[in-house]
Amino acid sequence: MDRRVLFATLILLAGGATGVGVALFAFVGVDDATTEATVVWESEPAAGDDGSGAVVATVDGDPLLLRPAVENGSRVVTATVAGTDETPWTVPVSGPDAERGGGNDTGGGDGDGTGGGDGDAGGNDSDGAGGDPVAVSGLTAGTLGGDPVVALTTAAGELVVLDAADGTERFAVDLGGPAGLRPAIGDLTGDGSREVAAVTTDGGVRVLDGEGDPVADASLSGEISRRPLIVEPDADHDVRGGLAVLTTAGDPATVHMLDASGGTRWTTEPSVNPLSWNAADSRDGPVLALGGASGTIEAIEASDGTDRYEVKLQDRPIAVGDADPGRVYVGGSGSVWAVDLLDGEVVWKQQYGASTRVNEPRMADVDGNGERAPVVLNRAGGVLAMTQSGEVIARGDAGDVVAYGGPLFADVTGDGGDEVIVVADDGTAIAVDT
């Protein structure tokens, strides 16, 4: 196959705080032989979210698409079996008629900031006044006590955790302050039990176990506008687990690493103004990767908060996405980068969609070969599936849509590979077969 791989040299000047030298990388071109992706399923819309708040959870082997929405004046979470019109449950979360506790079976058969799809808060700007549904965060899927769950926070300050199987409430906790930021689920201590962590926008932090019992509390200076990150322990590099929280205190911000009891392990002020961030494992221990408003990615050591590197990728905002143990994938205006987590080297760059903004890249096994690789989705609904080396294996689009969130994945066709799920700004889910 003629991949027409072009090679170019990217000169990253050591300017200001970046301290970055010259990097050589492969610029991988999209060729005419690339497979064109096709749409294989489309759901009904789910009004009330800009599309960035949806997640996929696997329940008894079936992929469930979970979306925050508004129905009959109430904020709800609705579950749809991906690839079908079956909706096994819809549960009110908050609103004039919300009564949680049951699955509210409908009969079946038939993501930092509000809006904009940065992956932290859902695109819901109602404040609950006058009977309107309260704004909620994007959803987080995970497991607690071995059970699949979905978690969210409300702007009014409640953490709600539902069993993904039937929508029943596992627990709901008052966070003590305004919230609406996506919570985190992970094993904070490495003991095999997962916790859920939630924050309030005024600096509050709460960690709870799988039954909703408190594990840790903290109150930080400054406001919080990004989701918390759970960094799981890394015994190979003698790194303890912790909870990373980003506040507006400091210039331009402060990263706080909290221990399992809520105490502060370290703080640091990053050089970039972070619009997105993620926790990632590298060959030399876990790092926090921050995507800046000016196009710079910064990596901070999870062990002690020291700066590992900064790399300027472009002059526009970038979105940090998923990572494998060797590199992190980053989306920007018309470009995708693979950045080495160890030293910041740009391994490859792929251009796609002219100057259209690319949402946070995510990883999946789209061709069923057992290897997870990056997939990107841009704001115009364009889909690009790649190998880990940056070669394009499929491209296509979800039609005339606007997409604010990153791609989701589910095996809709039953071929053993993941289809790409695009959730449009009206909540419509579109499965693209790559």
Short mmCIF file of C-alpha atoms in Angstrom, two decimals:
data_model
loop_
_atom_site.label_atom_id
_atom_site.label_comp_id
_atom_site.label_asym_id
_atom_site.label_seq_id
_atom_site.Cartn_x
_atom_site.Cartn_y
_atom_site.Cartn_z
CA MET A 1 0.00 0.00 0.00
CA ASP A 2 1.30 3.45 -0.91
CA ARG A 3 1.29 5.27 2.41
CA ARG A 4 3.24 8.22 1.02
CA VAL A 5 4.90 8.92 4.34
CA LEU A 6 6.53 12.31 4.34
CA PHE A 7 9.36 13.19 6.70
CA ALA A 8 9.93 16.65 8.05
CA THR A 9 11.94 18.32 10.72
CA LEU A 10 10.11 20.21 13.45
CA ILE A 11 12.20 22.95 14.99
CA LEU A 12 11.07 23.60 18.54
CA LEU A 13 12.93 26.74 19.64
CA ALA A 14 14.01 27.00 23.24
CA GLY A 15 12.09 30.12 24.08
CA GLY A 16 10.98 31.50 27.41
CA ALA A 17 10.06 28.79 29.88
CA THR A 18 9.91 25.92 27.42
CA GLY A 19 13.58 24.94 27.49
CA VAL A 20 13.04 22.62 24.54
CA GLY A 21 15.58 21.98 21.81
CA VAL A 22 15.23 20.47 18.37
CA ALA A 23 13.05 17.41 17.76
CA LEU A 24 12.96 15.20 14.67
CA PHE A 25 9.72 13.42 13.89
CA ALA A 26 7.86 11.62 11.15
CA PHE A 27 5.12 13.62 9.47
CA VAL A 28 2.64 10.99 8.34
CA GLY A 29 0.45 11.93 5.36
CA VAL A 30 -3.09 10.70 4.70
CA ASP A 31 -3.09 8.85 1.38
CA ASP A 32 -5.81 8.01 -1.12
CA ALA A 33 -5.69 4.29 -0.27
CA THR A 34 -6.94 4.85 3.27
CA THR A 35 -10.17 2.96 4.06
CA GLU A 36 -13.26 5.15 4.14
CA ALA A 37 -15.29 4.70 7.33
CA THR A 38 -19.05 4.25 7.08
CA VAL A 39 -21.97 5.07 9.38
CA VAL A 40 -23.63 1.87 10.67
CA TRP A 41 -25.97 3.16 13.40
CA GLU A 42 -27.60 6.34 14.59
CA SER A 43 -29.55 6.86 17.80
CA GLU A 44 -32.32 9.24 18.71
CA PRO A 45 -31.17 12.62 20.08
CA ALA A 46 -30.77 13.15 23.82
CA ALA A 47 -31.44 16.82 24.47
CA GLY A 48 -29.88 18.64 27.41
CA ASP A 49 -26.16 18.01 26.89
CA ASP A 50 -23.72 19.23 24.25
CA GLY A 51 -22.58 15.65 23.60
CA SER A 52 -19.38 15.82 25.61
CA GLY A 53 -20.88 14.23 28.73
CA ALA A 54 -21.58 10.75 27.33
CA VAL A 55 -19.67 7.55 28.17
CA VAL A 56 -19.82 3.85 27.29
CA ALA A 57 -20.02 1.18 29.99
CA THR A 58 -19.97 -2.59 29.47
CA VAL A 59 -22.71 -4.46 31.33
CA ASP A 60 -22.96 -8.26 30.97
CA GLY A 61 -20.99 -8.06 27.76
CA ASP A 62 -23.22 -5.41 26.18
CA PRO A 63 -21.96 -1.87 25.54
CA LEU A 64 -24.30 0.69 27.06
CA LEU A 65 -24.19 4.26 25.83
CA LEU A 66 -24.93 6.48 28.83
CA ARG A 67 -25.94 10.08 28.22
CA PRO A 68 -27.00 12.97 30.48
CA ALA A 69 -30.19 14.47 29.11
CA VAL A 70 -33.38 16.35 29.95
CA GLU A 71 -36.78 14.68 29.76
CA ASN A 72 -40.07 16.26 30.86
CA GLY A 73 -38.23 19.03 32.67
CA SER A 74 -36.00 16.70 34.69
CA ARG A 75 -32.31 16.01 34.37
CA VAL A 76 -31.83 12.31 33.64
CA VAL A 77 -29.22 9.73 32.75
CA THR A 78 -30.39 7.48 29.96
CA ALA A 79 -28.89 4.15 28.90
CA THR A 80 -29.06 2.82 25.33
CA VAL A 81 -27.68 -0.50 24.11
CA ALA A 82 -25.17 0.69 21.52
CA GLY A 83 -26.19 -0.26 18.00
CA THR A 84 -29.87 -0.74 18.86
CA ASP A 85 -32.94 1.32 19.74
CA GLU A 86 -33.23 -0.47 23.10
CA THR A 87 -33.24 1.85 26.11
CA PRO A 88 -33.17 -0.38 29.21
CA TRP A 89 -33.38 2.47 31.73
CA THR A 90 -33.71 6.19 32.24
CA VAL A 91 -33.22 7.69 35.70
CA PRO A 92 -34.00 11.24 36.89
CA VAL A 93 -31.03 12.89 38.59
CA SER A 94 -32.39 16.27 39.57
CA GLY A 95 -35.40 18.36 38.63
CA PRO A 96 -38.97 19.09 39.65
CA ASP A 97 -40.09 15.45 39.43
CA ALA A 98 -36.87 13.59 40.28
CA GLU A 99 -37.37 10.51 42.45
CA ARG A 100 -34.29 8.36 42.29
CA GLY A 101 -33.92 4.84 43.56
CA GLY A 102 -35.38 2.74 40.77
CA GLY A 103 -34.53 2.01 37.19
CA ASN A 104 -37.55 3.87 35.78
CA ASP A 105 -37.65 1.33 32.96
CA THR A 106 -38.78 2.99 29.77
CA GLY A 107 -39.85 -0.29 28.22
CA GLY A 108 -36.82 -0.80 26.00
CA GLY A 109 -36.96 -1.91 22.40
CA ASP A 110 -37.99 1.08 20.70
CA GLY A 111 -16.68 15.63 29.61
CA ASP A 112 -13.41 21.33 32.10
CA GLY A 113 -15.85 24.28 32.00
CA THR A 114 -19.49 24.28 31.03
CA GLY A 115 -20.04 23.45 27.39
CA GLY A 116 -17.39 23.30 24.72
CA GLY A 117 -16.66 19.62 25.19
CA ASP A 118 -13.44 19.79 27.18
CA GLY A 119 -14.35 16.57 28.92
CA ASP A 120 -14.96 17.78 32.47
CA ALA A 121 -18.34 19.44 32.78
CA GLY A 122 -21.31 18.65 30.62
CA GLY A 123 -22.75 21.29 28.35
CA ASN A 124 -25.61 22.16 30.68
CA ASP A 125 -25.89 25.77 31.83
CA SER A 126 -29.18 25.76 33.71
CA ASP A 127 -28.95 26.57 37.40
CA GLY A 128 -32.17 25.02 38.58
CA ALA A 129 -33.97 28.31 39.18
CA GLY A 130 -37.70 28.37 38.52
CA GLY A 131 -37.99 24.59 38.30
CA ASP A 132 -35.39 24.16 35.57
CA PRO A 133 -33.21 21.04 35.78
CA VAL A 134 -29.94 21.55 37.60
CA ALA A 135 -26.75 21.44 35.54
CA VAL A 136 -24.69 18.27 35.80
CA SER A 137 -21.16 17.23 34.93
CA GLY A 138 -20.12 14.85 32.24
CA LEU A 139 -20.44 11.20 33.20
CA THR A 140 -17.66 8.91 34.46
CA ALA A 141 -17.90 5.14 33.93
CA GLY A 142 -15.94 2.67 36.04
CA THR A 143 -16.29 -0.12 38.57
CA LEU A 144 -16.84 0.00 42.32
CA GLY A 145 -16.78 -3.24 44.27
CA GLY A 146 -16.59 -5.10 40.98
CA ASP A 147 -19.85 -3.59 39.70
CA PRO A 148 -20.08 -1.29 36.67
CA VAL A 149 -21.17 2.20 37.73
CA VAL A 150 -21.64 5.66 36.31
CA ALA A 151 -20.94 8.78 38.38
CA LEU A 152 -21.66 12.49 38.02
CA THR A 153 -21.87 15.64 40.09
CA THR A 154 -24.54 18.32 40.00
CA ALA A 155 -24.03 22.06 40.00
CA ALA A 156 -26.01 22.13 43.24
CA GLY A 157 -23.25 20.10 44.89
CA GLU A 158 -24.25 16.44 44.91
CA LEU A 159 -22.24 13.40 43.86
CA VAL A 160 -24.50 10.71 42.41
CA VAL A 161 -23.33 7.17 41.66
CA LEU A 162 -25.65 4.80 39.77
CA ASP A 163 -25.35 1.11 39.00
CA ALA A 164 -24.85 0.96 35.25
CA ALA A 165 -26.79 -2.32 34.98
CA ASP A 166 -30.20 -0.90 35.86
CA GLY A 167 -29.78 2.73 36.92
CA THR A 168 -30.49 2.17 40.60
CA GLU A 169 -28.82 4.62 42.92
CA ARG A 170 -25.75 3.20 44.63
CA PHE A 171 -25.30 6.33 46.72
CA ALA A 172 -25.67 10.12 46.62
CA VAL A 173 -23.54 12.43 48.75
CA ASP A 174 -23.71 16.15 49.49
CA LEU A 175 -20.30 17.60 48.58
CA GLY A 176 -20.76 20.74 50.65
CA GLY A 177 -20.33 23.20 47.80
CA PRO A 178 -21.16 23.88 44.15
CA ALA A 179 -19.94 21.18 41.80
CA GLY A 180 -20.71 20.14 38.22
CA LEU A 181 -17.24 18.76 37.41
CA ARG A 182 -16.70 15.20 36.23
CA PRO A 183 -15.64 12.89 39.11
CA ALA A 184 -12.82 10.33 38.99
CA ILE A 185 -12.88 6.59 39.74
CA GLY A 186 -9.73 4.59 40.48
CA ASP A 187 -7.62 2.68 43.00
CA LEU A 188 -6.06 5.44 45.03
CA THR A 189 -4.12 3.22 47.43
CA GLY A 190 -3.34 0.16 45.34
CA ASP A 191 -5.25 -2.17 47.66
CA GLY A 192 -7.49 -3.47 44.87
CA SER A 193 -10.52 -1.41 45.93
CA ARG A 194 -11.55 1.55 43.84
CA GLU A 195 -12.66 4.90 45.18
CA VAL A 196 -14.57 7.80 43.67
CA ALA A 197 -13.23 11.35 44.00
CA ALA A 198 -15.24 14.53 43.46
CA VAL A 199 -14.48 18.23 43.81
CA THR A 200 -16.45 21.42 44.30
CA THR A 201 -15.73 24.54 42.31
CA ASP A 202 -14.90 26.46 45.51
CA GLY A 203 -11.98 24.16 46.40
CA GLY A 204 -13.59 21.26 48.23
CA VAL A 205 -12.39 17.68 47.74
CA ARG A 206 -14.12 14.46 48.81
CA VAL A 207 -13.04 10.83 48.32
CA LEU A 208 -15.46 8.00 49.04
CA ASP A 209 -15.22 4.22 48.95
CA GLY A 210 -17.39 1.92 46.87
CA GLU A 211 -20.24 2.13 49.38
CA GLY A 212 -20.23 5.91 49.61
CA ASP A 213 -18.43 6.09 52.96
CA PRO A 214 -15.93 8.96 53.35
CA VAL A 215 -12.24 8.20 52.84
CA ALA A 216 -10.72 11.68 52.64
CA ASP A 217 -11.69 15.35 52.65
CA ALA A 218 -9.72 18.48 51.84
CA SER A 219 -10.27 22.18 51.31
CA LEU A 220 -7.94 23.93 48.88
CA SER A 221 -7.38 27.60 48.16
CA GLY A 222 -8.59 28.88 44.82
CA GLU A 223 -11.32 27.66 42.52
CA ILE A 224 -11.43 24.30 40.73
CA SER A 225 -12.51 24.19 37.09
CA ARG A 226 -10.99 20.89 35.92
CA ARG A 227 -11.81 17.30 36.84
CA PRO A 228 -9.65 15.59 39.49
CA LEU A 229 -7.24 12.84 38.43
CA ILE A 230 -6.52 9.64 40.36
CA VAL A 231 -2.89 8.55 39.98
CA GLU A 232 -2.66 4.88 40.87
CA PRO A 233 0.47 3.60 42.69
CA ASP A 234 3.45 2.45 40.63
CA ALA A 235 5.47 -0.04 42.71
CA ASP A 236 8.11 -0.45 39.99
CA HIS A 237 9.10 3.22 40.36
CA ASP A 238 8.27 3.57 44.08
CA VAL A 239 5.49 6.08 43.37
CA ARG A 240 2.59 6.23 45.80
CA GLY A 241 -0.91 6.80 44.54
CA GLY A 242 -2.55 10.18 44.90
CA LEU A 243 -5.29 12.53 43.82
CA ALA A 244 -4.27 15.41 41.57
CA VAL A 245 -6.39 18.57 41.80
CA LEU A 246 -5.92 21.72 39.74
CA THR A 247 -6.87 25.10 41.26
CA THR A 248 -6.74 28.71 40.09
CA ALA A 249 -4.48 29.69 42.97
CA GLY A 250 -1.01 30.53 41.70
CA ASP A 251 0.21 31.93 38.41
CA PRO A 252 -1.39 30.65 36.22
CA ALA A 253 -2.58 27.73 38.39
CA THR A 254 -1.54 25.27 41.10
CA VAL A 255 -1.42 21.48 40.94
CA HIS A 256 -2.06 19.81 44.29
CA MET A 257 -1.15 16.15 44.83
CA LEU A 258 -3.13 14.79 47.78
CA ASP A 259 -2.49 11.51 49.58
CA ALA A 260 -5.10 8.89 50.46
CA SER A 261 -6.10 10.77 53.63
CA GLY A 262 -6.53 14.13 51.88
CA GLY A 263 -3.23 15.60 53.05
CA THR A 264 -1.13 17.61 50.62
CA ARG A 265 1.90 15.67 49.38
CA TRP A 266 3.19 18.43 47.12
CA THR A 267 2.09 21.48 45.15
CA THR A 268 3.55 23.11 42.08
CA GLU A 269 2.70 25.95 39.71
CA PRO A 270 2.82 24.79 36.09
CA SER A 271 4.26 27.02 33.40
CA VAL A 272 1.31 26.54 31.04
CA ASN A 273 -2.23 27.78 31.46
CA PRO A 274 -3.86 24.32 31.44
CA LEU A 275 -7.07 23.82 29.49
CA SER A 276 -6.87 20.00 29.67
CA TRP A 277 -4.91 17.40 31.57
CA ASN A 278 -4.54 13.68 32.11
CA ALA A 279 -2.55 11.19 34.16
CA ALA A 280 -0.28 8.85 32.23
CA ASP A 281 2.20 6.03 32.86
CA SER A 282 5.66 6.28 31.36
CA ARG A 283 8.75 4.08 31.34
CA ASP A 284 10.09 6.22 34.20
CA GLY A 285 6.97 6.43 36.34
CA PRO A 286 3.61 8.24 36.15
CA VAL A 287 3.28 11.86 35.03
CA LEU A 288 0.61 14.50 34.74
CA ALA A 289 0.32 15.83 31.19
CA LEU A 290 -1.10 19.36 30.88
CA GLY A 291 -2.29 20.91 27.61
CA GLY A 292 -1.87 24.67 27.51
CA ALA A 293 -3.90 27.46 25.97
CA SER A 294 -0.85 28.52 23.94
CA GLY A 295 -0.22 25.07 22.45
CA THR A 296 2.41 23.81 24.89
CA ILE A 297 2.28 20.41 26.57
CA GLU A 298 3.90 20.16 30.00
CA ALA A 299 4.70 16.95 31.87
CA ILE A 300 4.94 16.98 35.68
CA GLU A 301 6.37 14.14 37.76
CA ALA A 302 3.58 12.52 39.79
CA SER A 303 6.11 11.53 42.46
CA ASP A 304 7.26 15.00 43.53
CA GLY A 305 5.78 17.66 41.25
CA THR A 306 9.00 18.52 39.44
CA ASP A 307 8.81 19.51 35.80
CA ARG A 308 9.84 16.76 33.39
CA TYR A 309 9.56 18.75 30.15
CA GLU A 310 7.65 21.32 28.11
CA VAL A 311 7.12 21.09 24.35
CA LYS A 312 5.48 23.72 22.18
CA LEU A 313 3.32 22.03 19.56
CA GLN A 314 1.49 24.99 18.03
CA ASP A 315 0.24 28.47 18.93
CA ARG A 316 -3.35 27.41 19.61
CA PRO A 317 -5.00 25.47 22.46
CA ILE A 318 -4.33 21.74 22.58
CA ALA A 319 -6.29 18.85 24.11
CA VAL A 320 -4.40 16.13 25.99
CA GLY A 321 -5.94 12.71 25.43
CA ASP A 322 -5.21 9.07 26.19
CA ALA A 323 -1.75 7.62 26.68
CA ASP A 324 -0.06 4.28 26.43
CA PRO A 325 3.01 3.51 28.57
CA GLY A 326 5.31 5.18 26.04
CA ARG A 327 3.53 8.26 24.73
CA VAL A 328 0.58 10.61 25.08
CA TYR A 329 -1.65 11.66 22.19
CA VAL A 330 -2.59 15.31 21.76
CA GLY A 331 -5.13 17.07 19.54
CA GLY A 332 -4.89 20.63 18.25
CA SER A 333 -6.08 22.75 15.36
CA GLY A 334 -5.95 20.38 12.39
CA SER A 335 -3.22 18.22 13.90
CA VAL A 336 -2.58 15.20 16.12
CA TRP A 337 0.72 14.51 17.89
CA ALA A 338 2.27 11.52 19.62
CA VAL A 339 4.59 12.85 22.33
CA ASP A 340 7.09 10.63 24.13
CA LEU A 341 6.26 10.65 27.84
CA LEU A 342 9.87 10.16 28.87
CA ASP A 343 11.60 13.09 27.20
CA GLY A 344 8.98 15.06 25.28
CA GLU A 345 10.17 14.07 21.84
CA VAL A 346 7.48 14.46 19.20
CA VAL A 347 7.37 10.92 17.77
CA TRP A 348 5.02 11.78 14.92
CA LYS A 349 2.54 14.37 13.75
CA GLN A 350 -0.56 13.77 11.67
CA GLN A 351 -2.48 16.60 10.01
CA TYR A 352 -6.22 16.19 9.49
CA GLY A 353 -9.22 18.40 8.81
CA ALA A 354 -7.44 21.60 7.76
CA SER A 355 -7.63 23.96 10.76
CA THR A 356 -10.66 22.31 12.41
CA ARG A 357 -10.08 21.72 16.12
CA VAL A 358 -9.36 18.10 17.03
CA ASN A 359 -10.91 16.90 20.31
CA GLU A 360 -8.93 14.87 22.83
CA PRO A 361 -7.57 11.68 21.18
CA ARG A 362 -8.58 8.34 22.65
CA MET A 363 -7.37 4.78 22.16
CA ALA A 364 -9.26 1.70 20.99
CA ASP A 365 -8.89 -1.55 19.04
CA VAL A 366 -10.86 -0.60 15.94
CA ASP A 367 -9.61 -3.36 13.64
CA GLY A 368 -9.84 -6.24 16.15
CA ASN A 369 -6.14 -7.11 16.08
CA GLY A 370 -5.73 -6.77 19.83
CA GLU A 371 -3.72 -3.55 19.67
CA ARG A 372 -5.14 -0.32 21.05
CA ALA A 373 -4.20 2.69 18.94
CA PRO A 374 -5.21 6.37 18.73
CA VAL A 375 -8.46 7.55 17.19
CA VAL A 376 -9.42 11.20 16.82
CA LEU A 377 -12.63 13.11 16.22
CA ASN A 378 -12.74 16.75 15.24
CA ARG A 379 -15.40 19.38 15.84
CA ALA A 380 -16.88 18.82 12.36
CA GLY A 381 -17.47 15.10 13.01
CA GLY A 382 -14.41 13.91 11.10
CA VAL A 383 -13.01 10.57 12.29
CA LEU A 384 -9.41 9.39 11.84
CA ALA A 385 -8.17 5.98 13.06
CA MET A 386 -4.42 5.39 13.21
CA THR A 387 -1.81 2.83 14.20
CA GLN A 388 0.53 3.51 17.10
CA SER A 389 3.11 4.63 14.55
CA GLY A 390 0.73 7.27 13.19
CA GLU A 391 -0.25 5.60 9.93
CA VAL A 392 -3.91 6.13 9.03
CA ILE A 393 -6.02 2.99 8.72
CA ALA A 394 -9.42 4.63 8.25
CA ARG A 395 -11.03 8.01 7.87
CA GLY A 396 -14.58 9.23 7.49
CA ASP A 397 -17.18 11.44 9.10
CA ALA A 398 -20.42 11.23 11.02
CA GLY A 399 -22.29 13.54 8.68
CA ASP A 400 -23.25 17.16 9.15
CA VAL A 401 -22.74 17.36 12.91
CA VAL A 402 -20.88 19.31 15.56
CA ALA A 403 -18.94 17.18 18.04
CA TYR A 404 -17.43 18.63 21.24
CA GLY A 405 -16.24 15.45 22.95
CA GLY A 406 -13.67 12.83 22.12
CA PRO A 407 -14.62 9.56 20.41
CA LEU A 408 -16.33 6.72 22.29
CA PHE A 409 -16.09 3.06 21.32
CA ALA A 410 -18.31 -0.03 21.15
CA ASP A 411 -18.44 -3.18 19.02
CA VAL A 412 -21.73 -2.39 17.31
CA THR A 413 -21.33 -4.76 14.33
CA GLY A 414 -20.06 -7.78 16.30
CA ASP A 415 -16.91 -8.10 14.19
CA GLY A 416 -14.55 -8.07 17.17
CA GLY A 417 -13.32 -4.53 16.54
CA ASP A 418 -14.58 -1.30 18.07
CA GLU A 419 -16.73 1.08 16.10
CA VAL A 420 -16.23 4.78 16.77
CA ILE A 421 -19.18 6.41 18.53
CA VAL A 422 -19.60 10.11 17.74
CA VAL A 423 -21.99 11.99 20.02
CA ALA A 424 -23.22 15.19 18.38
CA ASP A 425 -24.13 18.39 20.18
CA ASP A 426 -27.83 17.40 20.23
CA GLY A 427 -27.01 14.08 21.92
CA THR A 428 -27.41 11.97 18.79
CA ALA A 429 -24.97 9.03 18.79
CA ILE A 430 -23.54 7.89 15.46
CA ALA A 431 -21.51 4.68 15.09
CA VAL A 432 -18.80 4.84 12.42
CA ASP A 433 -17.34 1.52 11.22
CA THR A 434 -13.64 1.86 10.47
#
